[in-house]
Tab-separated table of C-alpha atoms (C1' of nucleotides) in Angstrom:
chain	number	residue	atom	x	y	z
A	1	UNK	CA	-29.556	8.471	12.208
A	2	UNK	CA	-26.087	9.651	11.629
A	3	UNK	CA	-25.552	13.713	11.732
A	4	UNK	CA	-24.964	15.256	8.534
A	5	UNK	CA	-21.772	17.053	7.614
A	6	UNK	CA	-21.405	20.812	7.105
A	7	UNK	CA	-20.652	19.919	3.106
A	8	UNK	CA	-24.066	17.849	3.573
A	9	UNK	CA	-25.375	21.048	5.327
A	10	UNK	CA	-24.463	23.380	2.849
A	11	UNK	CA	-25.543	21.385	-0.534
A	12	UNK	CA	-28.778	20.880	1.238
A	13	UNK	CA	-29.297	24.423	1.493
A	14	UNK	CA	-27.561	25.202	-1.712
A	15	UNK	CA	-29.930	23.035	-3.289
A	16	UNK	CA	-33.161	23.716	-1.876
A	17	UNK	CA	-32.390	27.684	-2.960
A	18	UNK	CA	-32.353	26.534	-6.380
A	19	UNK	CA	-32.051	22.988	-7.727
A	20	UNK	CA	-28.415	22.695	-9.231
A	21	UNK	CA	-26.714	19.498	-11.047
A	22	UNK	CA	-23.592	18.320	-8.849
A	23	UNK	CA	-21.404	20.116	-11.643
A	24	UNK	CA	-22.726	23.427	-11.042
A	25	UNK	CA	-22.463	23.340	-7.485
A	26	UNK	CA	-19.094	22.463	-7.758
A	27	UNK	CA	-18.135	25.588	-9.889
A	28	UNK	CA	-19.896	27.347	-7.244
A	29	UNK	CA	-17.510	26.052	-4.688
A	30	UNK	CA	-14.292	26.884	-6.803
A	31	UNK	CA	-15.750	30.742	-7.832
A	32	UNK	CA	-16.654	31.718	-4.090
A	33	UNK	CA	-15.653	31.326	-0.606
A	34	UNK	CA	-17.756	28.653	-0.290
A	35	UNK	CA	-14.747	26.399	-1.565
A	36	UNK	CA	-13.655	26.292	1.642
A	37	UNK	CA	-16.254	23.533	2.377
A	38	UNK	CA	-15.397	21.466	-0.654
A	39	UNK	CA	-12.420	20.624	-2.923
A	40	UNK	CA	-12.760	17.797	-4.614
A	41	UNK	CA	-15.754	16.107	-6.750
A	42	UNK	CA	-14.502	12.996	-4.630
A	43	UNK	CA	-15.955	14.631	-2.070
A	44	UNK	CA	-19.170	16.134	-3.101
A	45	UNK	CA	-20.880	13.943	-5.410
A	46	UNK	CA	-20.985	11.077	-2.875
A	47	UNK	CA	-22.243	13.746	-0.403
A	48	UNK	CA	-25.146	14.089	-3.414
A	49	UNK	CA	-26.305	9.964	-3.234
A	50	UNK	CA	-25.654	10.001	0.861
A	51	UNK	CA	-28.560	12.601	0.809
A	52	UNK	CA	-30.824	11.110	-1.935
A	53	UNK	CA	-30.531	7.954	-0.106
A	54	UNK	CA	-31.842	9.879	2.653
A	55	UNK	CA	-34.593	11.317	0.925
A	56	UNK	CA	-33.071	14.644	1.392
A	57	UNK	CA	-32.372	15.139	-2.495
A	58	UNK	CA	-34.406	13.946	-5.392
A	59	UNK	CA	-32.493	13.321	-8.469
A	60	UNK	CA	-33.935	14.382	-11.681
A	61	UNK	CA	-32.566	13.908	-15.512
A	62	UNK	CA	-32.434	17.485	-16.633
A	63	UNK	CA	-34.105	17.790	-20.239
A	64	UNK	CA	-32.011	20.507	-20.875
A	65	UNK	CA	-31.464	21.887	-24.129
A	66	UNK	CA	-28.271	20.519	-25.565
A	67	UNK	CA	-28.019	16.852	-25.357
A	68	UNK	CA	-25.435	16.499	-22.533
A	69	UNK	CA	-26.665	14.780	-19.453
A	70	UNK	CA	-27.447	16.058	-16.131
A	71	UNK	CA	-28.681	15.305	-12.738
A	72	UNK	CA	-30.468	18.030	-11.464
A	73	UNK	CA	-31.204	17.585	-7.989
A	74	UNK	CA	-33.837	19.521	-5.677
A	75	UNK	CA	-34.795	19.530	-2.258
A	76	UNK	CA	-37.613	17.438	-0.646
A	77	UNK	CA	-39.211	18.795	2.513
A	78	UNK	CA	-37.805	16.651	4.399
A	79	UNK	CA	-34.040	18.922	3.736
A	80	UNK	CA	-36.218	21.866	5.055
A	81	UNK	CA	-36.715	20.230	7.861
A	82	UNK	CA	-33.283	19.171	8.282
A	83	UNK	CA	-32.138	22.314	8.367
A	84	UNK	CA	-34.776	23.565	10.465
A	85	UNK	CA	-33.576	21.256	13.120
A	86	UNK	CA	-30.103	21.821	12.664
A	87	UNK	CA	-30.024	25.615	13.232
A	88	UNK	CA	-31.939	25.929	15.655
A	89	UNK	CA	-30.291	23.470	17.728
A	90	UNK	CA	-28.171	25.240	20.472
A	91	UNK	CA	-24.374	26.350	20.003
A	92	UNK	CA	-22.315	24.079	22.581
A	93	UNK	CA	-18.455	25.313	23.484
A	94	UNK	CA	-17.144	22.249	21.653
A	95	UNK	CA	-18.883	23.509	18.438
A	96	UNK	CA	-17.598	27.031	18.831
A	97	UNK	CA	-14.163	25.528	20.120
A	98	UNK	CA	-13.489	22.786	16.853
A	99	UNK	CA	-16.325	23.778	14.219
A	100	UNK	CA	-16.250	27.552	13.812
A	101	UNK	CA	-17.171	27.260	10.320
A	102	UNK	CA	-20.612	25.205	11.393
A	103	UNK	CA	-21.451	28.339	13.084
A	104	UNK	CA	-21.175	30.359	9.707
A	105	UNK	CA	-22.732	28.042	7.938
A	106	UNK	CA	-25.709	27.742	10.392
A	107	UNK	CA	-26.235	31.233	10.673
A	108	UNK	CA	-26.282	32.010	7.297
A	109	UNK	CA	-28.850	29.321	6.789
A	110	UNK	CA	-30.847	30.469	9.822
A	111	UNK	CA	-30.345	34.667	8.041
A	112	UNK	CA	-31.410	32.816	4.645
A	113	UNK	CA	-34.504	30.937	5.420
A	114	UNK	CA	-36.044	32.310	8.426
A	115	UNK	CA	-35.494	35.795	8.531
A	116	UNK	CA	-34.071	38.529	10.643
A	117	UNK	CA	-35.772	37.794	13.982
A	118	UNK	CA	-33.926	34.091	13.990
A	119	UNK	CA	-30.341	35.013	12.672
A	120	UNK	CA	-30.623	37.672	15.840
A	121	UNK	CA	-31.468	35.096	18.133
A	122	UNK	CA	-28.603	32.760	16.835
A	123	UNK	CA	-25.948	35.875	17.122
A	124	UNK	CA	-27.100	36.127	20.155
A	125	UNK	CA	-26.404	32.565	21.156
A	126	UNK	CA	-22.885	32.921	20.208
A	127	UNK	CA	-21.775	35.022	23.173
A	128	UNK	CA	-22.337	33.011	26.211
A	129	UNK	CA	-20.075	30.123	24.265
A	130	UNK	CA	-17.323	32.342	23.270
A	131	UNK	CA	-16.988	34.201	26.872
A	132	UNK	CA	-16.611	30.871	28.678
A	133	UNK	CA	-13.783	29.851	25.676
A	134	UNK	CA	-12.263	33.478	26.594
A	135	UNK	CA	-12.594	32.922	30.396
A	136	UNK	CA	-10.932	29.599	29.826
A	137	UNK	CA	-8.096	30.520	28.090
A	138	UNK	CA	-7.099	33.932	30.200
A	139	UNK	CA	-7.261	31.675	33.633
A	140	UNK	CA	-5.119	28.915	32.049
A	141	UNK	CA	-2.813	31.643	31.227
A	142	UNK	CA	-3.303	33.192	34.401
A	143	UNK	CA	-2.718	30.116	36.124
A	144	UNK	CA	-0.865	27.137	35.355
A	145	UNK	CA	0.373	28.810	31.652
A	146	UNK	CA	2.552	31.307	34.008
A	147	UNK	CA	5.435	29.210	32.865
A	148	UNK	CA	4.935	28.810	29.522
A	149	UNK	CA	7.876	29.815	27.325
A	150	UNK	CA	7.341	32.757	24.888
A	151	UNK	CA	6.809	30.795	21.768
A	152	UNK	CA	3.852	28.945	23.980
A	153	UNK	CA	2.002	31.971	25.765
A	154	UNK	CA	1.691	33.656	22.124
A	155	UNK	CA	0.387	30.608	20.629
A	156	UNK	CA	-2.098	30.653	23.333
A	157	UNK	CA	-2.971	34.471	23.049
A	158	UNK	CA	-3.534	33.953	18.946
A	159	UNK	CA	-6.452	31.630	20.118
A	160	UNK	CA	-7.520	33.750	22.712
A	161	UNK	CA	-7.752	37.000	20.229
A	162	UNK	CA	-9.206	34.753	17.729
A	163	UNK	CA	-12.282	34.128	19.920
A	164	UNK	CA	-12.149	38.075	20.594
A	165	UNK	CA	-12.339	38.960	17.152
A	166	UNK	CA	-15.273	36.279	16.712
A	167	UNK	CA	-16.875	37.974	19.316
A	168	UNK	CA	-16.654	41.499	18.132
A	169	UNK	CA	-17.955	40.118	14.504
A	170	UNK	CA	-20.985	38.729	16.508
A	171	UNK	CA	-21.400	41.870	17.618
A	172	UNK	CA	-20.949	44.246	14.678
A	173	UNK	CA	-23.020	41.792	13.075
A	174	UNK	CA	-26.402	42.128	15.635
A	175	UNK	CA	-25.741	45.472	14.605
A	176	UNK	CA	-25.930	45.515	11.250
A	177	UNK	CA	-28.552	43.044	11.034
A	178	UNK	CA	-31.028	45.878	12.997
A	179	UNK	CA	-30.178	48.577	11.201
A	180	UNK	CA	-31.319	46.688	7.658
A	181	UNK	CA	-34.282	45.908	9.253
A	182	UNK	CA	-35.362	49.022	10.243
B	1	UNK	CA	6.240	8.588	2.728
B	2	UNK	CA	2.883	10.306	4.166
B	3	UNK	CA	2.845	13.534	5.726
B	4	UNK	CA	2.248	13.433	9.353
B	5	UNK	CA	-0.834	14.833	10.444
B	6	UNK	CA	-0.870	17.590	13.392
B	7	UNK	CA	-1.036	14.918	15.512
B	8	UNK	CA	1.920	13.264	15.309
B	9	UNK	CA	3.671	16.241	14.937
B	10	UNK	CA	2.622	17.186	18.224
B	11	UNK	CA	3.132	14.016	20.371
B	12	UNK	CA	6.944	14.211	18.160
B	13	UNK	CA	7.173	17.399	19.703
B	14	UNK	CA	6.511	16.733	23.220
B	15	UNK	CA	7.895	13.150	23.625
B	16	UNK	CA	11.522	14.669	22.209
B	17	UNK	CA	11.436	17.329	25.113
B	18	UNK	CA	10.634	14.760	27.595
B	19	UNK	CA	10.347	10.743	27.533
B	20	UNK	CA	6.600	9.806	28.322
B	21	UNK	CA	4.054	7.535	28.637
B	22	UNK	CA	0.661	7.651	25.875
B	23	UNK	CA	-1.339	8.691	29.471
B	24	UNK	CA	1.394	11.085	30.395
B	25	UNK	CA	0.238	12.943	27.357
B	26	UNK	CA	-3.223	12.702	27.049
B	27	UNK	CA	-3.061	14.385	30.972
B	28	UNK	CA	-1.352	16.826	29.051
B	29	UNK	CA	-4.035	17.201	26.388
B	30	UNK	CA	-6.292	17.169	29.162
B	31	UNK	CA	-5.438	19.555	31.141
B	32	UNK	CA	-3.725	22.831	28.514
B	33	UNK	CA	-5.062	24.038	25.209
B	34	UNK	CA	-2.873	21.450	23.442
B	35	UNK	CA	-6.011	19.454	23.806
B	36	UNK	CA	-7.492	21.502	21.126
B	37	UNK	CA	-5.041	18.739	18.853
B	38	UNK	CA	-6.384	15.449	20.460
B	39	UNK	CA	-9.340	14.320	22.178
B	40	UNK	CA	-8.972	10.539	23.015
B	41	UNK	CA	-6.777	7.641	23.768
B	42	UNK	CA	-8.605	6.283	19.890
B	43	UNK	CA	-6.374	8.656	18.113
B	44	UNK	CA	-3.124	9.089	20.279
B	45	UNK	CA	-2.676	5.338	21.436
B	46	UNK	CA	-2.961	4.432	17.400
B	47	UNK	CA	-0.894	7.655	16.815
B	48	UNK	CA	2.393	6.748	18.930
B	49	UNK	CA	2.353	3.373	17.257
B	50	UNK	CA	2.389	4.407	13.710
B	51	UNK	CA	5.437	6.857	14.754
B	52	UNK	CA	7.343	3.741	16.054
B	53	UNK	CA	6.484	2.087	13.284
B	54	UNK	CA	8.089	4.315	11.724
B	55	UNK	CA	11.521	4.406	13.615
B	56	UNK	CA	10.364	8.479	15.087
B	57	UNK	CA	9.883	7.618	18.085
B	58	UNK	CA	11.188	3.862	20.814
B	59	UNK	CA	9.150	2.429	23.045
B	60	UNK	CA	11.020	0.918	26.429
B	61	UNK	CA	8.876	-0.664	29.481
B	62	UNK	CA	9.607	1.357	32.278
B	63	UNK	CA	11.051	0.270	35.356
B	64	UNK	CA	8.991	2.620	37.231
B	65	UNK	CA	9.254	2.129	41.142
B	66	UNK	CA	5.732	1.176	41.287
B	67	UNK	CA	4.461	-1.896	39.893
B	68	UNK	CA	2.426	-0.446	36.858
B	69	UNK	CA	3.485	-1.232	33.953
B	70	UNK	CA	3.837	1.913	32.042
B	71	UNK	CA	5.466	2.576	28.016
B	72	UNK	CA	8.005	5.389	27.870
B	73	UNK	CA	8.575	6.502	24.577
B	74	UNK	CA	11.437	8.252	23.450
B	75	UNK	CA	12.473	10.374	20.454
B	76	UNK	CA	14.832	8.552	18.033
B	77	UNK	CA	17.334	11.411	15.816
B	78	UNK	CA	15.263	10.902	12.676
B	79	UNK	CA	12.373	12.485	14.950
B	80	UNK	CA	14.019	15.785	15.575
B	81	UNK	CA	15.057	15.689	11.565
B	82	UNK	CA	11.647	15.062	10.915
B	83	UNK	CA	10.572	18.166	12.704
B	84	UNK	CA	13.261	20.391	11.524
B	85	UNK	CA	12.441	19.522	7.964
B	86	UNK	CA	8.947	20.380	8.485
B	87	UNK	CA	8.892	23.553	10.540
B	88	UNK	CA	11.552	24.536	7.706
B	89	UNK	CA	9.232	24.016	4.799
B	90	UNK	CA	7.480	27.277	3.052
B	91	UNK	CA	4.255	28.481	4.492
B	92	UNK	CA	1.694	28.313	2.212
B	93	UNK	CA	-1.486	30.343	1.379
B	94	UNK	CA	-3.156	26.922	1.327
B	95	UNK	CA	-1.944	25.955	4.869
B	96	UNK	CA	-3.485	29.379	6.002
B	97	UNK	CA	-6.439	28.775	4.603
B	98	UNK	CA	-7.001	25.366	5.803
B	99	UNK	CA	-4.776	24.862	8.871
B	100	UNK	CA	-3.921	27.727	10.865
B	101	UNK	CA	-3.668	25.266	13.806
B	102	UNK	CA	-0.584	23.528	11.792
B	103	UNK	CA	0.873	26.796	11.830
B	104	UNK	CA	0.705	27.473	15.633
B	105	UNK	CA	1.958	23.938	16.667
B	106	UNK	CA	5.133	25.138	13.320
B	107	UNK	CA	5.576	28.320	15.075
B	108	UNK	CA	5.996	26.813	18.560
B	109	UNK	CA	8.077	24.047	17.705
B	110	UNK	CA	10.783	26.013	15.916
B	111	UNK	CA	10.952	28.749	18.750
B	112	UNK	CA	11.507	25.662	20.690
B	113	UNK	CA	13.768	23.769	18.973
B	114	UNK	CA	15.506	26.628	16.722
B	115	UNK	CA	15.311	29.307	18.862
B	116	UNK	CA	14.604	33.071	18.440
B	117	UNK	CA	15.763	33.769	15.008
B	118	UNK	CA	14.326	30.973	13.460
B	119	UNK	CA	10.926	31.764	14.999
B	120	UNK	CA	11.240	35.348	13.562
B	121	UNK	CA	12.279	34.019	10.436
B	122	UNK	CA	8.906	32.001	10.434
B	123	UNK	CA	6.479	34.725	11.461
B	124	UNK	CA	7.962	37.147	8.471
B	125	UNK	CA	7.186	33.935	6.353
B	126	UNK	CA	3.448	34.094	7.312
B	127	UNK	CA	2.464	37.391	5.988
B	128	UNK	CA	2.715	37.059	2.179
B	129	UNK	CA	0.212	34.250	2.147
B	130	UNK	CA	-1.695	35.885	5.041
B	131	UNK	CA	-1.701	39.185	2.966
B	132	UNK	CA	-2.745	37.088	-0.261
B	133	UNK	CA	-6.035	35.877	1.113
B	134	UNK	CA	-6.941	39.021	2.693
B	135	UNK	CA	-6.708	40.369	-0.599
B	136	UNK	CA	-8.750	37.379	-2.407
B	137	UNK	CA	-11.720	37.986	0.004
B	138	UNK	CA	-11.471	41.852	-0.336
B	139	UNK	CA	-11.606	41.671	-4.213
B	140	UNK	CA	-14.410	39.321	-3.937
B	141	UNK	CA	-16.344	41.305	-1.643
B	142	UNK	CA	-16.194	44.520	-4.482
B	143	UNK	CA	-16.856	42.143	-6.965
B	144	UNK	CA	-19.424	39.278	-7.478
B	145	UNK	CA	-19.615	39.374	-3.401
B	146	UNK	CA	-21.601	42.290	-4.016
B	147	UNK	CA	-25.144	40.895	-4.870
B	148	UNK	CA	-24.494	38.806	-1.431
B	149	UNK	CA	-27.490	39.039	1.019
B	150	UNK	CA	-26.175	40.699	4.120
B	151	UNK	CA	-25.749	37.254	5.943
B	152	UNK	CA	-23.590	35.697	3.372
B	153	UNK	CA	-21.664	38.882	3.158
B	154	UNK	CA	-21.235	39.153	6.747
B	155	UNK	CA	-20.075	35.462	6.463
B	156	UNK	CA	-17.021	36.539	4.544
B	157	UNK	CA	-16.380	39.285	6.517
B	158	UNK	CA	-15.699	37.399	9.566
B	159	UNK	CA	-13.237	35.293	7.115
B	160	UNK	CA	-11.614	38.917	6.562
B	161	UNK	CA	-11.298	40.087	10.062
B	162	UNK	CA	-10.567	36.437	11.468
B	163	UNK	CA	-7.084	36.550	8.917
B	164	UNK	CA	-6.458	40.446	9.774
B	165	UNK	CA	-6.378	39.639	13.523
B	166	UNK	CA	-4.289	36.471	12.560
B	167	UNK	CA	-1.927	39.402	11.000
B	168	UNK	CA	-2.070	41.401	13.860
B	169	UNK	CA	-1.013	39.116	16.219
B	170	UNK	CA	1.755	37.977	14.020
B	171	UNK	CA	3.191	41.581	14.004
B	172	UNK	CA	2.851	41.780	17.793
B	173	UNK	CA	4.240	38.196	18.178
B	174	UNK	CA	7.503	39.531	15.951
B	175	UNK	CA	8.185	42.223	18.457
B	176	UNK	CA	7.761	40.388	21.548
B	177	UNK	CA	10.120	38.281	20.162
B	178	UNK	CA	12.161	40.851	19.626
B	179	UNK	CA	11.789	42.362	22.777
B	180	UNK	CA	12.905	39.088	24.605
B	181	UNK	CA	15.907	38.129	22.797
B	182	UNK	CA	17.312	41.997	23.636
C	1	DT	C1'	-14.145	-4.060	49.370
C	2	DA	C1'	-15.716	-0.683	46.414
C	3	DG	C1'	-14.552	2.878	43.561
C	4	DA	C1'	-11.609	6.194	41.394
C	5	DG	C1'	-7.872	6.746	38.721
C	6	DC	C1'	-3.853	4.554	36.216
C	7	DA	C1'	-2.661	2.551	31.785
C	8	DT	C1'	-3.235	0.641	27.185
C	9	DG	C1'	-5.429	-0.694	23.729
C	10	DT	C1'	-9.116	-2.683	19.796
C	11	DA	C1'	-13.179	-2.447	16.452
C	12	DA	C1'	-16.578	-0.442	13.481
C	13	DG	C1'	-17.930	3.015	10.770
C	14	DG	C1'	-17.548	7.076	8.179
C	15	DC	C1'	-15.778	10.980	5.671
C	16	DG	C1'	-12.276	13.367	3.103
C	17	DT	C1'	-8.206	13.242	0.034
C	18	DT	C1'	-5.983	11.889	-4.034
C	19	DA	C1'	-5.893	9.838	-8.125
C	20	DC	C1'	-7.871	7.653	-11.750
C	21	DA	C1'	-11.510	6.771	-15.357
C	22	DT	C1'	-14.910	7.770	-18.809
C	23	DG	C1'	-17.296	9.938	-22.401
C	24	DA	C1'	-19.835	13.666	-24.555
C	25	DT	C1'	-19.714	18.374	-26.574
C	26	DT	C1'	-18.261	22.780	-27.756
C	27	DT	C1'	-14.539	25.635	-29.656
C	28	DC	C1'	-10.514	26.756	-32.241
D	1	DG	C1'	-8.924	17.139	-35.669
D	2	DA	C1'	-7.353	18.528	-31.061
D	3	DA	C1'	-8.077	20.607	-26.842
D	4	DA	C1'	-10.762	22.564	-23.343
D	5	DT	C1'	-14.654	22.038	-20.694
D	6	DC	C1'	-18.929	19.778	-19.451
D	7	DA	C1'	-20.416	16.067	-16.420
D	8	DT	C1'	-20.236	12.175	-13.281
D	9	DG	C1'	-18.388	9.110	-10.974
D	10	DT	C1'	-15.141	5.019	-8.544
D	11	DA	C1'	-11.260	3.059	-5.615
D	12	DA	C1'	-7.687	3.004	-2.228
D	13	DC	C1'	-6.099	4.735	1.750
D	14	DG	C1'	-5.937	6.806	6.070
D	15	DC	C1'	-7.290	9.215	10.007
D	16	DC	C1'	-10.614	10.417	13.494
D	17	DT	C1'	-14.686	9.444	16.363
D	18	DT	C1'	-17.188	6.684	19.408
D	19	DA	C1'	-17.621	2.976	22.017
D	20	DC	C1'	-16.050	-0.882	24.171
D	21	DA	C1'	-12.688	-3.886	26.749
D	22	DT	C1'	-9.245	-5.049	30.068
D	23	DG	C1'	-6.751	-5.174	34.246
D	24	DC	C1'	-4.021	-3.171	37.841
D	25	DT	C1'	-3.378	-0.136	42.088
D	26	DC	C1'	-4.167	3.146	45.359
D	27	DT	C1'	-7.532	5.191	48.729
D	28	DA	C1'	-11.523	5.632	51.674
DNA sequence: TAGAGCATGTAAGGCGTTACATGATTTC
DNA sequence: GAAATCATGTAACGCCTTACATGCTCTA
């Protein structure tokens, strides 16, 4: 069985807070950050039938009201599930590395639907990841980036204060999270 | 015509400041963070052919002194005019958004190619758009952002800080710049 | 002579992008 | 009656990912 995507992620969990017809999701998408998963309907209303052909999503005709059709579409427990599995699977380097959005995603999801004690534990995942990434990138520039022109050792140093600032944010964020539960 | 994707930018890039072989380069995305824009011989072997295809790039067997065989490729003029129309073209907020990664490999290759003004030119491009979003996720945050749960407004937060840092480093980058060419 | 590294590819599958297509229903 | 918006899709295309396949040449 295939792994989802993050769009597949996030309507999963957009959906199981609150069944939603592929329309309304999108609008959702194009009024909040969220768009940054999702442009195009071309993308997210095949993303709907991948996961009702996964049993992930039921489909329902909405009775609504007016007379225009609908599909409104709610989560089985299976999607639970899903996401159970999904954020609580460990952070690899690669996934901080390529997929930093995954890790927003996943620990909003983890904040969302199992508390406070689990979206600490995820923060807390994040740093052993992101210190290796730092690590990696000072002793390349340490080392063989020496002779690296200008234009090369700052692109290298925007990644490197990239992962910085994602640390930091990690950080500031464990904070936070204790103070509001206390 | 299609765009060229990162990619081929990239391998454009490279194989104009040197001749060299599809494993000559994937050593090189091996071993630096330029690996960050390729992973394996499935997307750079396919990748150098399309750009022959297209007339960006020859291919010539090389009479190497051993008896491997080995494919140098070489950067034909409409390469480097390929380049210098793209790293010429505006920056825009969606390109921040989305591709930041474009935007290092832009910066690079016009310090490179260009030279110091042109790479200072560049950088001063970046901050409207940069500015822009930093201001979209601010107003959102004191508007509808604020019935977020603390997760999902932490979420955008690290959006916020991940763009100012992008800022920062832009500034800094200008100077240095401007430091070296003194 | 066995294995590591050199060197170049192909094939299947899948998702996203872009563009197109359709029709119903409010609203002006 | 026209236009905006509600609402849901399909089709082509292209790239990337993963895995597989092939053979040569140094080195131990």
């Amino acid at each position: 069985m295939r792994k989802l995507t993050n769009l597949e992620y996030l309507l999963l969990f957009l959906v199981h807070a609150r069944p939603a017809s592929g329309y309304a999701l999108r609008k959702q998408f194009a009024t909040t950050p969220l768009g940054y998963y999702s442009d195009s309907p071309g993308s997210i209303y095949p993303a709907l039938q991948r996961l009702k052909r996964r049993a992930l999503l039921r489909a329902a005709k909405d009775p609504s009201p007016t007379g225009r059709r609908k599909t409104l579409f709610s989560a089985t427990p299976k999607a639970l599930a899903e996401l159970r599995h999904w954020v609580h699977g460990p952070v690899t380097r690669e996934e901080v590395r390529y997929d930093p959005p995954a890790l927003m995603l996943r620990f909003v999801i983890c904040a969302q639907l199992f508390g406070y004690k689990a979206a600490r534990k995820f923060l807390s995942q994040l740093s052993s990841p992101v210190q290796e990434i730092i690590k990696e990138l000072e002793t390349y520039l340490n080392g063989p980036g020496k002779s690296l022109p200008l234009s090369g050792r700052l692109a290298v140093e925007q990644g490197l204060e990239s992962f910085r600032a994602f640390d930091a944010w990690a950080t500031r964020a464990g904070q936070e999270l204790d103070r509001s539960s206390s």
